[in-house]
Each structure stands twice: as structure tokens, then as C-alpha cells.
XYZ file of C-alpha atoms in Angstrom:
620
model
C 0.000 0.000 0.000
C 2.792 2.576 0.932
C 4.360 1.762 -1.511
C 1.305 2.673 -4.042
C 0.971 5.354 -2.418
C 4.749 6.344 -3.141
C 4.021 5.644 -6.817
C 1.166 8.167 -6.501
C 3.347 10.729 -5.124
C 6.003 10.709 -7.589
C 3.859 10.471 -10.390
C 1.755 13.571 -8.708
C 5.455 15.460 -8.905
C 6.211 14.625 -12.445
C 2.975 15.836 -13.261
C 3.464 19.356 -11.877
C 6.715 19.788 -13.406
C 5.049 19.058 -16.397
C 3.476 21.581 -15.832
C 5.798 23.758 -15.244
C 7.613 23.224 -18.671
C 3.732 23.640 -20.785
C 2.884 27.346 -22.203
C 0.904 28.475 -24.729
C 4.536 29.159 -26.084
C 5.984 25.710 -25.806
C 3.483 24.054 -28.153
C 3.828 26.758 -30.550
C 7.933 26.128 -30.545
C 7.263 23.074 -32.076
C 7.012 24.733 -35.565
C 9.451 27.804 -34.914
C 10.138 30.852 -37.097
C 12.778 30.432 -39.575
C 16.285 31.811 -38.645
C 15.439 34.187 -41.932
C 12.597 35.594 -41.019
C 13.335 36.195 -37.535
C 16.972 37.694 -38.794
C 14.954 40.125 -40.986
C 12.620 41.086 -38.116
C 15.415 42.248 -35.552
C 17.316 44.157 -38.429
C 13.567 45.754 -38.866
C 14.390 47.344 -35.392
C 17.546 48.999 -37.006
C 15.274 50.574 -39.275
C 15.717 54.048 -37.404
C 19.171 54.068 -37.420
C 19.720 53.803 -40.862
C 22.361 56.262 -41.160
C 24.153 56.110 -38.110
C 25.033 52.244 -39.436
C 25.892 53.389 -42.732
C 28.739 55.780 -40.316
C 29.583 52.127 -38.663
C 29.900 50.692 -41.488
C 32.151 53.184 -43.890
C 33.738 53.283 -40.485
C 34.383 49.032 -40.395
C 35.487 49.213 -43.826
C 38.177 51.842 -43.198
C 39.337 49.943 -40.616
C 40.173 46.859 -42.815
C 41.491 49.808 -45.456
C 44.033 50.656 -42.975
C 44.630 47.076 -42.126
C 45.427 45.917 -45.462
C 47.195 48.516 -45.918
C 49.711 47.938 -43.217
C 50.316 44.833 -44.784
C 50.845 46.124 -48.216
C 53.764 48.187 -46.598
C 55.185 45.636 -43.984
C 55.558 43.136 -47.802
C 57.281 46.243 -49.425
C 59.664 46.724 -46.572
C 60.263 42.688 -46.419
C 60.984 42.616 -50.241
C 62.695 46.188 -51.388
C 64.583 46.820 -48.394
C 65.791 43.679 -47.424
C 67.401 43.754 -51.354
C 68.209 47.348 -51.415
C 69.338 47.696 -47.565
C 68.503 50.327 -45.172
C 68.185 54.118 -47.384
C 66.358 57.190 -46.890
C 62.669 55.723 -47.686
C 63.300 53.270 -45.136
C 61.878 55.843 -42.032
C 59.174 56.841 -44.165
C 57.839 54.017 -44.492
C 57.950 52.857 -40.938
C 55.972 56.100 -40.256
C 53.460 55.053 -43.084
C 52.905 51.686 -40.766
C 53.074 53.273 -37.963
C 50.134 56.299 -39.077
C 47.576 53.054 -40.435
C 47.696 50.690 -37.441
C 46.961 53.915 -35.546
C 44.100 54.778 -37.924
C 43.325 51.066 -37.647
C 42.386 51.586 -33.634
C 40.726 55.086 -33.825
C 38.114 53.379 -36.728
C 37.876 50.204 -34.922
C 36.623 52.549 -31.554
C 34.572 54.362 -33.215
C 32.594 51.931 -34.882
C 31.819 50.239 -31.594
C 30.722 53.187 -29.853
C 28.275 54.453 -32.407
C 27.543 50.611 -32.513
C 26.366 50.706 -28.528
C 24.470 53.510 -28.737
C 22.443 51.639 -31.850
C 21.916 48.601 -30.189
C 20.540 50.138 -26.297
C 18.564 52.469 -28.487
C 17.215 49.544 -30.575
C 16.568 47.427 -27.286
C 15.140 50.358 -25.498
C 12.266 49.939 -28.608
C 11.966 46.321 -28.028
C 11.477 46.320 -24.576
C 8.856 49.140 -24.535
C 6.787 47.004 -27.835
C 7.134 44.203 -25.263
C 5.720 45.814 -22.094
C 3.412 47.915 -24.098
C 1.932 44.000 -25.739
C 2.034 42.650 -22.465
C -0.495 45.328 -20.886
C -2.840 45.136 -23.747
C -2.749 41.344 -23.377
C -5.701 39.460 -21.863
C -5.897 38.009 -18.186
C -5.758 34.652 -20.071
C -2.500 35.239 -21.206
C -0.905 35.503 -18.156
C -3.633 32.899 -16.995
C -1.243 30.462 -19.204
C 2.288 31.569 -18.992
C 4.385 31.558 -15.715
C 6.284 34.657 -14.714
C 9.265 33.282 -14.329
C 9.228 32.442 -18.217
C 8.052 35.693 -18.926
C 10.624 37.912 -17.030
C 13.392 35.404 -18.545
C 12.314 36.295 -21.821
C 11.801 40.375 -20.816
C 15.346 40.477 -19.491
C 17.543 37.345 -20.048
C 16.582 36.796 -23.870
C 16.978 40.812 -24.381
C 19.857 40.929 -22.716
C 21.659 38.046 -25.107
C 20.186 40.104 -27.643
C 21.984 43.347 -26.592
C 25.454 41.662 -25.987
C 25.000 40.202 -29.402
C 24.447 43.140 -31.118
C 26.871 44.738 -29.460
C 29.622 42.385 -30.322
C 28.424 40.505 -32.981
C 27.171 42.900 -35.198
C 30.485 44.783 -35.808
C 32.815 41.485 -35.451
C 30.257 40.169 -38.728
C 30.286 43.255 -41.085
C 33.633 43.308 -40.341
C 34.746 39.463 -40.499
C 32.561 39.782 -43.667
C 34.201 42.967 -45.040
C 37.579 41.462 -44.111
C 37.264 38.265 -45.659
C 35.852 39.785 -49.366
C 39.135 42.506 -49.277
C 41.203 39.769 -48.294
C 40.551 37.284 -50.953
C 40.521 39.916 -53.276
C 44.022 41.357 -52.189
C 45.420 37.282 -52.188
C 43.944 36.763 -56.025
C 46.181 40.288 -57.211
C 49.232 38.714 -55.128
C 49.024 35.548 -56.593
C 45.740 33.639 -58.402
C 47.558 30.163 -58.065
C 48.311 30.409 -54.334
C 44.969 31.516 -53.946
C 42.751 28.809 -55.800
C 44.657 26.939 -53.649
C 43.894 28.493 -50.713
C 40.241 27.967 -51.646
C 40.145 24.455 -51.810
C 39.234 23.687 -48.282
C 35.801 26.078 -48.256
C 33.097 23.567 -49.454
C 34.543 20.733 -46.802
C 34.059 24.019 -44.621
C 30.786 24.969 -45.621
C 29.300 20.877 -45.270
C 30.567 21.070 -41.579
C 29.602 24.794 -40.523
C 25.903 23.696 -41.636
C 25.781 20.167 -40.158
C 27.401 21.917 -36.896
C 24.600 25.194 -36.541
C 21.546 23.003 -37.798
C 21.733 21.131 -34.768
C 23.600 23.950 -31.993
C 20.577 26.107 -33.744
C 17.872 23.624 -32.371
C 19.907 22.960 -28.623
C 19.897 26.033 -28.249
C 16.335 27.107 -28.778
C 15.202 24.101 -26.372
C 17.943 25.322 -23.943
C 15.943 28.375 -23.321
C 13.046 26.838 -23.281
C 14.090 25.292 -20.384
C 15.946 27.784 -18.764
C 12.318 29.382 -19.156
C 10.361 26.706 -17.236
C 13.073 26.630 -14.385
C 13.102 29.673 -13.693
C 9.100 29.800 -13.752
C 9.552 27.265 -11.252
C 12.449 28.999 -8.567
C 9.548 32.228 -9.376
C 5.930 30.099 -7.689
C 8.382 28.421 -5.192
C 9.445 32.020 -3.958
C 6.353 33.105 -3.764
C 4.848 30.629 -2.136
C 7.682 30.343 0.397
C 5.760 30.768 3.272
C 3.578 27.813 2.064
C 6.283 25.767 1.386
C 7.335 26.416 4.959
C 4.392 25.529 6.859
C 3.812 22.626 5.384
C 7.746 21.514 5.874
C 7.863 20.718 1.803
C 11.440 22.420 1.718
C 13.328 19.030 1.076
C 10.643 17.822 -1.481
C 10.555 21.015 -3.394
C 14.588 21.118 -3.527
C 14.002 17.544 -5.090
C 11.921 18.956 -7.588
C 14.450 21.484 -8.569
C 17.014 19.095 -8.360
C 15.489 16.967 -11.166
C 14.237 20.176 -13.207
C 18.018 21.577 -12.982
C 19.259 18.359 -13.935
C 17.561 18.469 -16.817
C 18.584 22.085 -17.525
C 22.117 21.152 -17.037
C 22.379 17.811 -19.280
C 20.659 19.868 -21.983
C 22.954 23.224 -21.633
C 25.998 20.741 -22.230
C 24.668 19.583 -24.682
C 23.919 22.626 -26.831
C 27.218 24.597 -25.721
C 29.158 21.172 -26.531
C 27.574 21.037 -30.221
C 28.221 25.306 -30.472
C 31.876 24.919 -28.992
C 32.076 22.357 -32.180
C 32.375 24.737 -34.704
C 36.136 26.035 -33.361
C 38.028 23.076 -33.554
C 36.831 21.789 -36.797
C 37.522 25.337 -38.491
C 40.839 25.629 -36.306
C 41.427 22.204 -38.563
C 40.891 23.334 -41.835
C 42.912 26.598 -41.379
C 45.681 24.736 -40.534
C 45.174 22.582 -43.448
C 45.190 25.269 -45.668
C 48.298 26.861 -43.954
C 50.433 23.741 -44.876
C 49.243 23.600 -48.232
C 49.996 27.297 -48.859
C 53.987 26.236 -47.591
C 53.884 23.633 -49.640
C 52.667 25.180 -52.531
C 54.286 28.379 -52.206
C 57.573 26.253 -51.900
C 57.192 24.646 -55.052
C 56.125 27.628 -56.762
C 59.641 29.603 -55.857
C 61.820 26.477 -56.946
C 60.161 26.355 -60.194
C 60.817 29.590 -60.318
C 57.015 31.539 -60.304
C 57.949 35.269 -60.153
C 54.575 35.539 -57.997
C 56.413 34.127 -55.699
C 58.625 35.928 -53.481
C 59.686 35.747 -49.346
C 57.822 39.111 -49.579
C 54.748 37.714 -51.088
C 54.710 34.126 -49.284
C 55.692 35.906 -45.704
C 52.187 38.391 -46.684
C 50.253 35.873 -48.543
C 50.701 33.438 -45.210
C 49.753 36.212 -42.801
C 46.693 37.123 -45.272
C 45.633 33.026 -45.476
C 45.890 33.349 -41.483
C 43.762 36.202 -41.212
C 41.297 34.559 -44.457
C 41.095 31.508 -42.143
C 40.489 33.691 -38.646
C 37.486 35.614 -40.409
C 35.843 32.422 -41.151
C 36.762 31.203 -37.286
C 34.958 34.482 -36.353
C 32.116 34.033 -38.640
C 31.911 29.950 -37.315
C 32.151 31.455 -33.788
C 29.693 34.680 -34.149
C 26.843 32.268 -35.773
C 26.494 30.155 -32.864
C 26.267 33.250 -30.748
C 24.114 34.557 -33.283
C 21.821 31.470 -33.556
C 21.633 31.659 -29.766
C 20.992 35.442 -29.918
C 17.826 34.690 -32.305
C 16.502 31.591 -30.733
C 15.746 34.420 -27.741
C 14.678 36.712 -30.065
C 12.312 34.114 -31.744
C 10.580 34.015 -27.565
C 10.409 37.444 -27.587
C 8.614 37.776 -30.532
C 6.109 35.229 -29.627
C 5.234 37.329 -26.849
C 4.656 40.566 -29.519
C 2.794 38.017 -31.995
C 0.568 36.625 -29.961
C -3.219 37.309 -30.216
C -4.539 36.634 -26.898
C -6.553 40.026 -26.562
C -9.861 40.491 -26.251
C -10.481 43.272 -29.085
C -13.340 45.390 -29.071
C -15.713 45.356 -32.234
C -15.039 48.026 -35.358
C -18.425 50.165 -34.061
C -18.115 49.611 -30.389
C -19.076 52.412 -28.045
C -18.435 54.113 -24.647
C -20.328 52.493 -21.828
C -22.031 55.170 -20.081
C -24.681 56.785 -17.682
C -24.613 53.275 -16.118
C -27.249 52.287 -13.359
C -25.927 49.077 -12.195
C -28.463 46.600 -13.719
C -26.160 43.260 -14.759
C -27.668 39.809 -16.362
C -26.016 36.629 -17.643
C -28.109 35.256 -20.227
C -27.578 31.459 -20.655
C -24.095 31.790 -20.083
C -21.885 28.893 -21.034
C -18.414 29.218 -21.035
C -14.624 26.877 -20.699
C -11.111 28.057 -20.727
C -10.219 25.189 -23.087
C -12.363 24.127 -25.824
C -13.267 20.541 -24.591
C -14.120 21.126 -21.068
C -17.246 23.667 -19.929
C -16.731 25.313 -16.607
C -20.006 27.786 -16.792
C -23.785 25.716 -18.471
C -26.438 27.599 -19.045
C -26.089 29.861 -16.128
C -28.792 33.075 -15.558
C -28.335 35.974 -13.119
C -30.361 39.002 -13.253
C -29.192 41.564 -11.007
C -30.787 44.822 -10.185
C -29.137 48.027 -9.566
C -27.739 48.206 -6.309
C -28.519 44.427 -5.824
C -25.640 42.350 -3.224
C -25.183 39.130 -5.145
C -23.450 36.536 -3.100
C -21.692 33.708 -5.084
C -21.385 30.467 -2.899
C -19.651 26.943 -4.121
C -17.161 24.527 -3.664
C -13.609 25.209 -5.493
C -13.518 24.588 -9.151
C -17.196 25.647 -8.911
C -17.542 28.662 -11.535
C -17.362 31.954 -8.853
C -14.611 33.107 -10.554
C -15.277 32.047 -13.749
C -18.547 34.562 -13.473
C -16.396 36.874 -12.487
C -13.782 37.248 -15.280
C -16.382 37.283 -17.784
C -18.599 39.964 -16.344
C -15.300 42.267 -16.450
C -14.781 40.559 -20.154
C -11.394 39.318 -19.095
C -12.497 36.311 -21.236
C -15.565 36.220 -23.730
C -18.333 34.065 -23.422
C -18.748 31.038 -25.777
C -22.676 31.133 -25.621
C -25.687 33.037 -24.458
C -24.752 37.070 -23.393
C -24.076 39.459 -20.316
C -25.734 42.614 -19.771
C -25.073 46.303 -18.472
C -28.514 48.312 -18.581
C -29.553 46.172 -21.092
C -26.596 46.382 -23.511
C -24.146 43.455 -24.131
C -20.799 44.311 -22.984
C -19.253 42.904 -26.728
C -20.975 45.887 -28.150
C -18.761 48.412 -25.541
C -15.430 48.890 -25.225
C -13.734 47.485 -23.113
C -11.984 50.651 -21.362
C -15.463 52.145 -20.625
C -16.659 48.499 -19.209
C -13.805 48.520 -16.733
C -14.184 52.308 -16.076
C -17.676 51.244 -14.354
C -16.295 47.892 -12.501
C -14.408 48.021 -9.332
C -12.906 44.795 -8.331
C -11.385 44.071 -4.546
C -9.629 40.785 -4.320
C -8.259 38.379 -1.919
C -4.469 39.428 -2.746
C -3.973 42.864 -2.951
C -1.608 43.832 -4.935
C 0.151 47.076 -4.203
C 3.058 49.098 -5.936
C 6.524 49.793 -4.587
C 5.634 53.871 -4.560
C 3.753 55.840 -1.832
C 0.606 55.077 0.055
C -0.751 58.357 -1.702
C -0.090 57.007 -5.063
C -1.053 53.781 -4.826
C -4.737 54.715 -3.294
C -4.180 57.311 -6.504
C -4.083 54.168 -8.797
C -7.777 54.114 -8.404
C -8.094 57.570 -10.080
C -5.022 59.171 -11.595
C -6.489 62.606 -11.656
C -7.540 62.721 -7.997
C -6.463 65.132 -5.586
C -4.665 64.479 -2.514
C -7.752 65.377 -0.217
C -10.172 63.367 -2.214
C -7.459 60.613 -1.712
C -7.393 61.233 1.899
C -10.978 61.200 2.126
C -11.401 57.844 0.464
C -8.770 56.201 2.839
C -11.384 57.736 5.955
C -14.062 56.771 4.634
C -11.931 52.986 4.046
C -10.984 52.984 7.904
C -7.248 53.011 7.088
C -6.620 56.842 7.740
C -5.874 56.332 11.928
C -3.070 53.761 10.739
C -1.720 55.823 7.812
C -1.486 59.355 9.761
C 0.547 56.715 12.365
C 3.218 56.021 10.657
C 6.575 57.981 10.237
C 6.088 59.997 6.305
C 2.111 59.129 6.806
C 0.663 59.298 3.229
C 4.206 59.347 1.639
C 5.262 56.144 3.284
C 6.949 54.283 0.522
C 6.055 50.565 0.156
C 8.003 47.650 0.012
C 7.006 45.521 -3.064
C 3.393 44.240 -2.857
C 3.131 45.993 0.689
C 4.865 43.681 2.320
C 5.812 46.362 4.973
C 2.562 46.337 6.123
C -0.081 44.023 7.796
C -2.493 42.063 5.433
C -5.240 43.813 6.898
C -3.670 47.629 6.291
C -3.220 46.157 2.857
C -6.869 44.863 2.573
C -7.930 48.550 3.837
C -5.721 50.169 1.151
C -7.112 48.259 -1.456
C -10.742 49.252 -0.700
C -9.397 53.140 -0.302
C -8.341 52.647 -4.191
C -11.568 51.512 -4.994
C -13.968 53.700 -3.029
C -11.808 56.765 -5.068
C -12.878 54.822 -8.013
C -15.983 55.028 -7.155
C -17.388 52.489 -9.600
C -21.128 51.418 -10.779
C -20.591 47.615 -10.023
C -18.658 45.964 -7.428
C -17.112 42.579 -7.596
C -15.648 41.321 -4.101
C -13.639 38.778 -3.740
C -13.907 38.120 0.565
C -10.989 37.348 2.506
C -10.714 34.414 4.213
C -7.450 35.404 6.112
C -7.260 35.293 9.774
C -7.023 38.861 11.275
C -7.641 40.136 14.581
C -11.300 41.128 15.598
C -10.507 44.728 15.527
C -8.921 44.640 12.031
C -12.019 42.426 11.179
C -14.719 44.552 12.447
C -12.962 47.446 10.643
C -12.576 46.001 6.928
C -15.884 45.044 7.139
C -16.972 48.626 8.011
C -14.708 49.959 5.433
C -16.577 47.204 2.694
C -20.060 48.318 3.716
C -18.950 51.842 3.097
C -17.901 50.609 -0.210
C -20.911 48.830 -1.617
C -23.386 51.404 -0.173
C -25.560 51.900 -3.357
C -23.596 49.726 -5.885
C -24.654 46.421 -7.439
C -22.247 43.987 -5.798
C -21.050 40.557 -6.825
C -19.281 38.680 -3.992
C -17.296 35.606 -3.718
C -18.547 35.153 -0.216
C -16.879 32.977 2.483
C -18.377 34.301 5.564
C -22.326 32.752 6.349
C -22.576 36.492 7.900
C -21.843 37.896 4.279
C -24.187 35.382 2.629
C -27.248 36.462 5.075
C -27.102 40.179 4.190
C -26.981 39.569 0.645
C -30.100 40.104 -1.524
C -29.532 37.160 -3.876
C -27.358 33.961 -3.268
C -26.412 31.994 -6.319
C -25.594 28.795 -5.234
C -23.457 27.066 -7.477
C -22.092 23.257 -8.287
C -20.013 21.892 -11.373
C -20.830 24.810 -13.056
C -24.573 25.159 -12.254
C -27.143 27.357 -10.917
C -28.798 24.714 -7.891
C -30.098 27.142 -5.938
C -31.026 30.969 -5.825
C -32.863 33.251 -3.614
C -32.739 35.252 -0.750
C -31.841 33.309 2.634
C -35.297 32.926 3.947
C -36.404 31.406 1.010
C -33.303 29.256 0.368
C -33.520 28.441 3.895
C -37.538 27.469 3.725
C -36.108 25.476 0.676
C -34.139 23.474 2.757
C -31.458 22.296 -0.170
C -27.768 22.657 -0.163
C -27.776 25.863 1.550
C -30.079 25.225 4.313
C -27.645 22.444 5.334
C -24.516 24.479 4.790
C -26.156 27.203 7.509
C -26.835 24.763 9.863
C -24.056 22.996 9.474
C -21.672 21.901 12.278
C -19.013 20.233 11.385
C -16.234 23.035 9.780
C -15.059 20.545 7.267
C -18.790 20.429 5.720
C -18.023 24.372 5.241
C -14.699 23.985 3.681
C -15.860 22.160 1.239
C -17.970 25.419 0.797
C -14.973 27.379 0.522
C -17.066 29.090 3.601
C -16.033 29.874 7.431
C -18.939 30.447 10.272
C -17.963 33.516 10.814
């Protein structure tokens, strides 16, 4: 039996690191963008600084100018002086040498400044066409993707893209530029030596493609996964505290042992078949530098005039630097096809089309009572599996609509699609008798004020983030929201009062100051329809008797949807929805649900606390 159990338990862990390595974006990878087309899309992002490449480039290609020029006088002084001896051109031409390589650095420099300032200009327009995507992206987005993926690809995958630019860009044009002067300088040396040096490029070619075809697939999975990891260090973080009372620390450092593992084994194993490319160029360049001995050799005894100490000493040091620009070129597209399998994340991110879009002739919601109805609503966040059948609510202006059921039983589901943070598959919802797909969806939100379980606050000011409800508002009408929440005695308490600065998510303060603060936001709102998710947190009576004050302040008047938890909520309300597998099973007010005596006539005189939990409710 235990050891059944066992069984269970590991296959319960594989299961939610599963998880953890599923997105939306993992099944599209299967069938990523070409290398082209994602190539052409970054170099879209240059668009803007068309001319100040053009300066990087005319820039590059004096550089290699003065380069090959250098070695154009080092041959002369190897062939004419070493004849004619020391004379008076000698200096000269040391100074001519001397005057290039120096040219040589002060290009070099200046192309990879100008070349920063492109490429943090260049990211600084990626980032903001990421952020801005990700705030005009629906709640099911982020419903499906983990943060810890998504920060990985905001940061870590535009980061790699920076340093490549950076580096890569200039160490290409000019590896590139380089290699095209080159040959061309080695064919007016000497045509034979050179067809000769040639020989070795298609065995080069065969292995450079073998090599980045595969290091161009490791590496795209090796994000991937360094995506789902750190997705998974980001929940366990987070839910630290869980972790911690329920002493899970050793089984969750299992997990990430087996999830790193896996990271590891497949980081080798993309950075072994990238670090490829080196030696098996290294190879060939060597190859070719003992055939161009060999043939230069035999091209001297028989007597080739092309074929001078001068010319072999230059042509050798051109083959080495022929060979090098190909190294580079080996070496920059693995970096390269690393850069763009991040870029190919990022873009997913810009591509996607999880948003719900208003229609072409939608309107402003306004003038708006408070009258809400779900029309045969049926509804499920995957296609083959309904969460919401056939469900009805009519709710009058100013109506308190409590929502009671089990987890998993559609409260929340009702909730994200009366705020249209997911569309309905059937039936319709209604604001004064206008279906919220014919609004838009800035004016629907305008009238809906929503108070949840987690609060999330800002790492800025009290002020401010009570403010967040209504940008415009002044300080006193944000002072007299925060009275009229209860959480004014606290603020004026502490040391800069209203221009305390909070830690991130409020963690300097109690969860009960941060459950006041959140109702302060919304009471400056001031919105036509309420949606309340109630705490079930355990605070002190005080605190308690307070929030709840504060909450009756802010429903006064308002139609009110609440995820209730408390029986003492449920009573007051003016319709209960009683809910089960996605079903209405009972509605009404509690004296007639109560003369009904169903479901929620046994919840309320329930006993027994567990019968509650299963309620998601507390007697309280």
C-alpha cells in the first residue's frame, strides 16, 4: 500500500513539473520561425538608425582599409629593403605603418561606440513594444504563462540580444568585409596560391551547416528550459511561506534538483555542439596553412615570379587572417543562432493574439445604473471542457449578489467574464440592457471596481497607490477615500504618513492595512458595479470589524457581486447563487433558500467546519 501510495506521489510530482515546462509558447515552438525571417525582423528594429550604421559601417570598412594597408607596406619593406638595404625611404615608411595601425584603432573605436548607442537604443524599442503588448494582453495570457518564463524572456533573452548586437554585429560586417578585401588582395598577389587556398571552403561549408543546424535547435530548447526553471524557482518564492508551513522544503529542492538536472544535461549539450564549430575550423585553417607552404615552396623552386619571401611571408599572414574571419564568422553564428533563438521568444510574446479586441463600431459604456444579467451563459477556458452551463443571473441596480460553491465551482469564472477578461462562448451578459461585446472594453472597466483576496500594491507611496484608483484625484479626495476605508488612523501613524513608501506588494505592512488600502483605491474609483472577492485570512477582531466597516462603506448603493466565504456575508446579501459543477442549484434570498431546505439550508446549519470547507465558507 505505501508503496502505491509512493508511486502516486512521484507520479503527482512529475505531473506538476510538467506543468511547469507547458505554455501556450511551448506548443507553438514546435514549428518555430525560420532563422530568416526572424533575422529580418530584428534588423527591422535597425530601421531608425539607418544612417548612423551606414557611419559604422564606412567606419568598419576603413578599418580593414588601414589594415590591409599595413600589410601592403610591412611586404614592401620585407621585399625592397631587405634587397636594397637600409636608405632614406626606409623611415618613411615605418611612419606610413606606424600612421595606419593607428588609424586602424581610432576606426575600430569608433565603430563600436556608435555601434552601442544603436543597439541600447534599438533594445530600449523592443522592450517598450514588449511591455506595451504585455499590458494590452488578456488576463488569459498571463492565466497560461508563468512569470518566471516571462521575465526570462523580458530580461535574459533581451539581454543576449543586446550583448550580441553589441559584439556581434560589428565582429560580422567586419569578419565579412575582411574576408571579401582579403581574398581579393590574395587573387592580385598571386591567383595560383589563392585557388589553392580555396580548396578547403566547401569541406568548410558541409561542416559549418551540419554543426549550426543542430547547436541552432539545442539552443532554442535550452531556453526553453531555462524558461520553465526559472518559472519554477519564481511560484516556489512566492509561495515560500507555504512551502514552509507545510515543511515541503526538502521535497521542493528535489523537484528542482530533477528540473536543474535536466537544464544542465541539456545546456551541455547545446554549448558542446556550439563549442564544435572552433576546432573543426581551427582544422581546416591549418590545413590550408600547410598547403599554402607547400605550394608556395614549389612555386619559388620552379621559379614563379609571384612568388617571393615578400609575397609568401604576406600571402601566409593574409591566409591566417582569411582563415580567422571564417573562425569568427563559425564562432559569431552560434552566438548569433543563440541570440535569435531568444529573439524568436520574444517575438512570440509581440505576436501573440490573446486580446480580447473590441468590435469596429463599439461604443463608450455610459450613464450606467448598475443593472447586470447573464443570459444562458456557457463558457470553458479550453475548448473541450465547460466550466459555466447555461447559467442566468439578473441583477438589479444596487442588488448584493453573493456567489457560494465549492472550489472549481464557476465563482470566478462569473467573475472574469462579467469584467470581459475572457468572452463568453454562448448566451450574453448585460449592463442596462446592452451586451458588454458591443462596448469597449476601457469604458466596461471604467464602471467595474474589483477588490480581491491578494492585494496587490506598488513599490511607490501610500498616496499614489490609493491614486491608482483615479489618476487625476487630488490628494484630499485621496485622503478622504482612505477615511471613509478605515485606514486613515493607521496611515497618519506612521513615520512619512501618506508618503510612506512601500516595500514591493506591501509587504511592509499588515495584510489587513493592505486589505484597507485596497478598498481606499476603490472607493476613489468610485465604480457602478462591485465585484468582491472576501478574505478568508485570519485577522484580529478589531482589524475584522474594521474592513468590514470599510466594505459596507464601499458597496453602499452599488450592485455587488461577492465571492462570499463568511455565512454572515451570505445572510445580508439580496440574492445567493448557489453554485455546483458549473450550475445554478439554488437561488434566492436566505429565507427562502432556507424554507427550501437544499444545499444551503444544510450548509447554515451545518456543524461540522469541514462540511463548510468544502464550501470554501467559514462560520464567521
Amino acid at each position: 500500500m505505501k508503496n502505491k501510495q509512493d508511486n502516486n506521489l512521484q507520479q503527482e510530482r512529475k505531473s506538476r513539473l510538467d506543468l511547469y515546462k507547458r505554455s501556450t509558447f511551448r506548443k507553438r515552438s514546435e514549428k518555430p520561425q525560420q532563422g530568416l525571417k526572424t533575422t529580418l525582423r530584428v534588423i527591422k528594429y535597425l530601421n531608425y538608425e539607418k544612417k548612423v550604421i551606414i557611419v559604422v559601417i564606412i567606419l568598419i570598412l576603413l578599418s580593414i582599409i588601414f589594415s590591409l594597408g599595413g600589410e601592403q607596406v610591412k611586404r614592401i619593406l620585407l621585399d625592397d629593403f631587405i634587397k636594397q638595404g637600409i636608405s632614406e625611404g626606409f623611415a618613411l615608411y615605418v611612419l606610413y605603418l606606424a600612421i595606419l595601425y593607428l588609424l586602424e584603432i581610432i576606426t575600430t573605436y569608433g565603430s563600436s561606440f556608435l555601434m552601442i548607442g544603436i543597439t541600447q537604443r534599438t533594445l530600449k524599442t523592443m522592450r517598450r513594444n514588449i511591455f506595451v503588448k504585455l499590458q494590452n494582453l488578456a488576463v488569459s495570457f498571463f492565466d497560461r504563462n508563468r512569470d518566471g518564463d516571462l521575465m526570462t524572456r523580458i530580461t535574459s533573452d533581451v539581454d543576449n540580444i543586446s550583448s550580441t548586437m553589441t559584439q556581434s554585429f560589428i565582429s560580422f560586417i567586419t569578419s565579412t568585409m575582411t574576408l571579401i578585401l582579403t581574398i581579393s588582395v590574395m587573387f592580385w598577389m598571386s591567383w595560383k596560391l589563392s585557388l589553392i587556398a580555396c580548396v578547403t571552403i566547401p569541406i568548410l561549408y558541409i561542416a559549418a551547416k551540419k554543426v549550426t543546424d543542430v547547436s541552432r535547435k539545442r539552443f532554442r530548447q535550452m531556453r526553453y528550459e531555462r524558461g520553465a526553471l526559472n518559472g519554477f524557482v519564481a511560484e516556489q518564492i512566492n509561495g515560500a511561506k507555504v512551502i514552509q508551513s507545510f515543511c515541503q522544503e526538502q521535497e521542493i529542492i528535489n523537484e528542482f534538483k530533477i528540473e536543474s538536472t535536466r537544464v544542465k544535461k541539456i545546456t551541455i549539450n547545446a554549448l558542446a555542439w556550439g563549442s564544435l564549430m572552433m576546432p573543426v575550423v581551427g582544422f581546416l585553417n591549418r590545413l590550408r596553412y600547410i598547403i599554402i607552404i607547400t605550394a608556395g615552396v614549389i612555386l619559388a623552386i620552379n621559379g614563379d615570379p609571384s612568388a617571393t619571401i615578400g609575397t609568401i611571408a604576406v600571402f601566409l599572414t593574409l591566409a591566417d587572417r582569411f582563415g580567422g574571419q571564417i573562425n569568427n564568422l563559425a564562432n559569431l553564428y552560434v552566438d548569433i543562432q543563440n541570440a535569435l533563438s531568444g529573439a524568436e521568444r520574444i517575438f512570440e510574446i509581440i505576436d501573440d493574439q490573446t486580446i480580447i479586441r473590441d468590435k469596429e463600431n463599439a461604443f463608450e459604456l455610459t450613464n450606467v445604473s448598475g443593472h447586470v444579467e447573464l443570459r444562458n451563459v456557457t463558457f470553458g477556458y479550453l475548448e473541450d471542457t465547460v466550466v459555466l452551463k447555461n447559467v442566468s443571473i439578473d441583477a438589479k441596480p444596487g442588488m448584493k449578489i453573493a456567489l457560494v460553491g465549492h472550489t472549481g465551482a464557476g465563482k470566478t469564472t462569473i467573475i472574469n467574464l462579467i469584467t470581459r477578461f475572457y468572452d463568453v462562448n454562448e448566451g450574453e451578459i448585460l449592463i442596462d440592457g446592452i451586451n458588454i461585446k458591443d462596448v469597449t472594453q476601457k469604458s466596461l472597466l471604467d464602471h467595474i471596481g474589483i477588490v480581491l483576496q491578494d492585494t496587490h500594491l506598488f513599490s511607490d507611496t501610500i498616496m499614489e497607490n490609493v491614486r491608482f484608483g483615479k489618476l487625476d484625484a487630488t490628494d484630499e479626495e485621496v485622503i478622504q477615500a482612505c477615511k471613509l476605508a478605515k485606514c486613515h488612523d493607521f496611515i497618519m501613524k506612521l513615520p512619512d504618513k501618506y508618503n510612506t513608501r512601500l516595500t514591493p506588494n506591501g509587504s511592509n505592512l499588515s495584510y489587513g492595512q493592505r486589505q484597507l488600502l485596497s478598498i481606499a483605491r476603490t472607493i476613489l474609483k468610485n465604480p457602478d458595479i462591485l465585484i468582491l472577492d472576501e478574505a478568508t485570512s485570519s485577522v484580529d477582531t478589531i482589524t475584522e470589524m474594521t474592513i468590514q466597516q470599510a466594505l459596507k462603506n464601499l458597496i453602499k448603493d452599488k450592485t455587488t457581486f461577492i465571492i462570499a466565504h463568511r455565512l454572515s456575508t451570505i445572510r445580508e446579501a439580496d440574492l445567493i447563487i448557489v453554485l455546483e459543477n458549473g450550475k445554478i442549484i439554488e437561488q434566492g434570498t436566505h429565507e427562502e433558500l432556507l424554507e427550501h431546505k437544499g444545499i444551503y439550508w444544510r450548509l447554515h446549519n451545518a456543524k461540522d467546519a469541514d462540511a463548510l470547507k468544502e464550501f470554501d465558507l467559514i462560520s464567521a
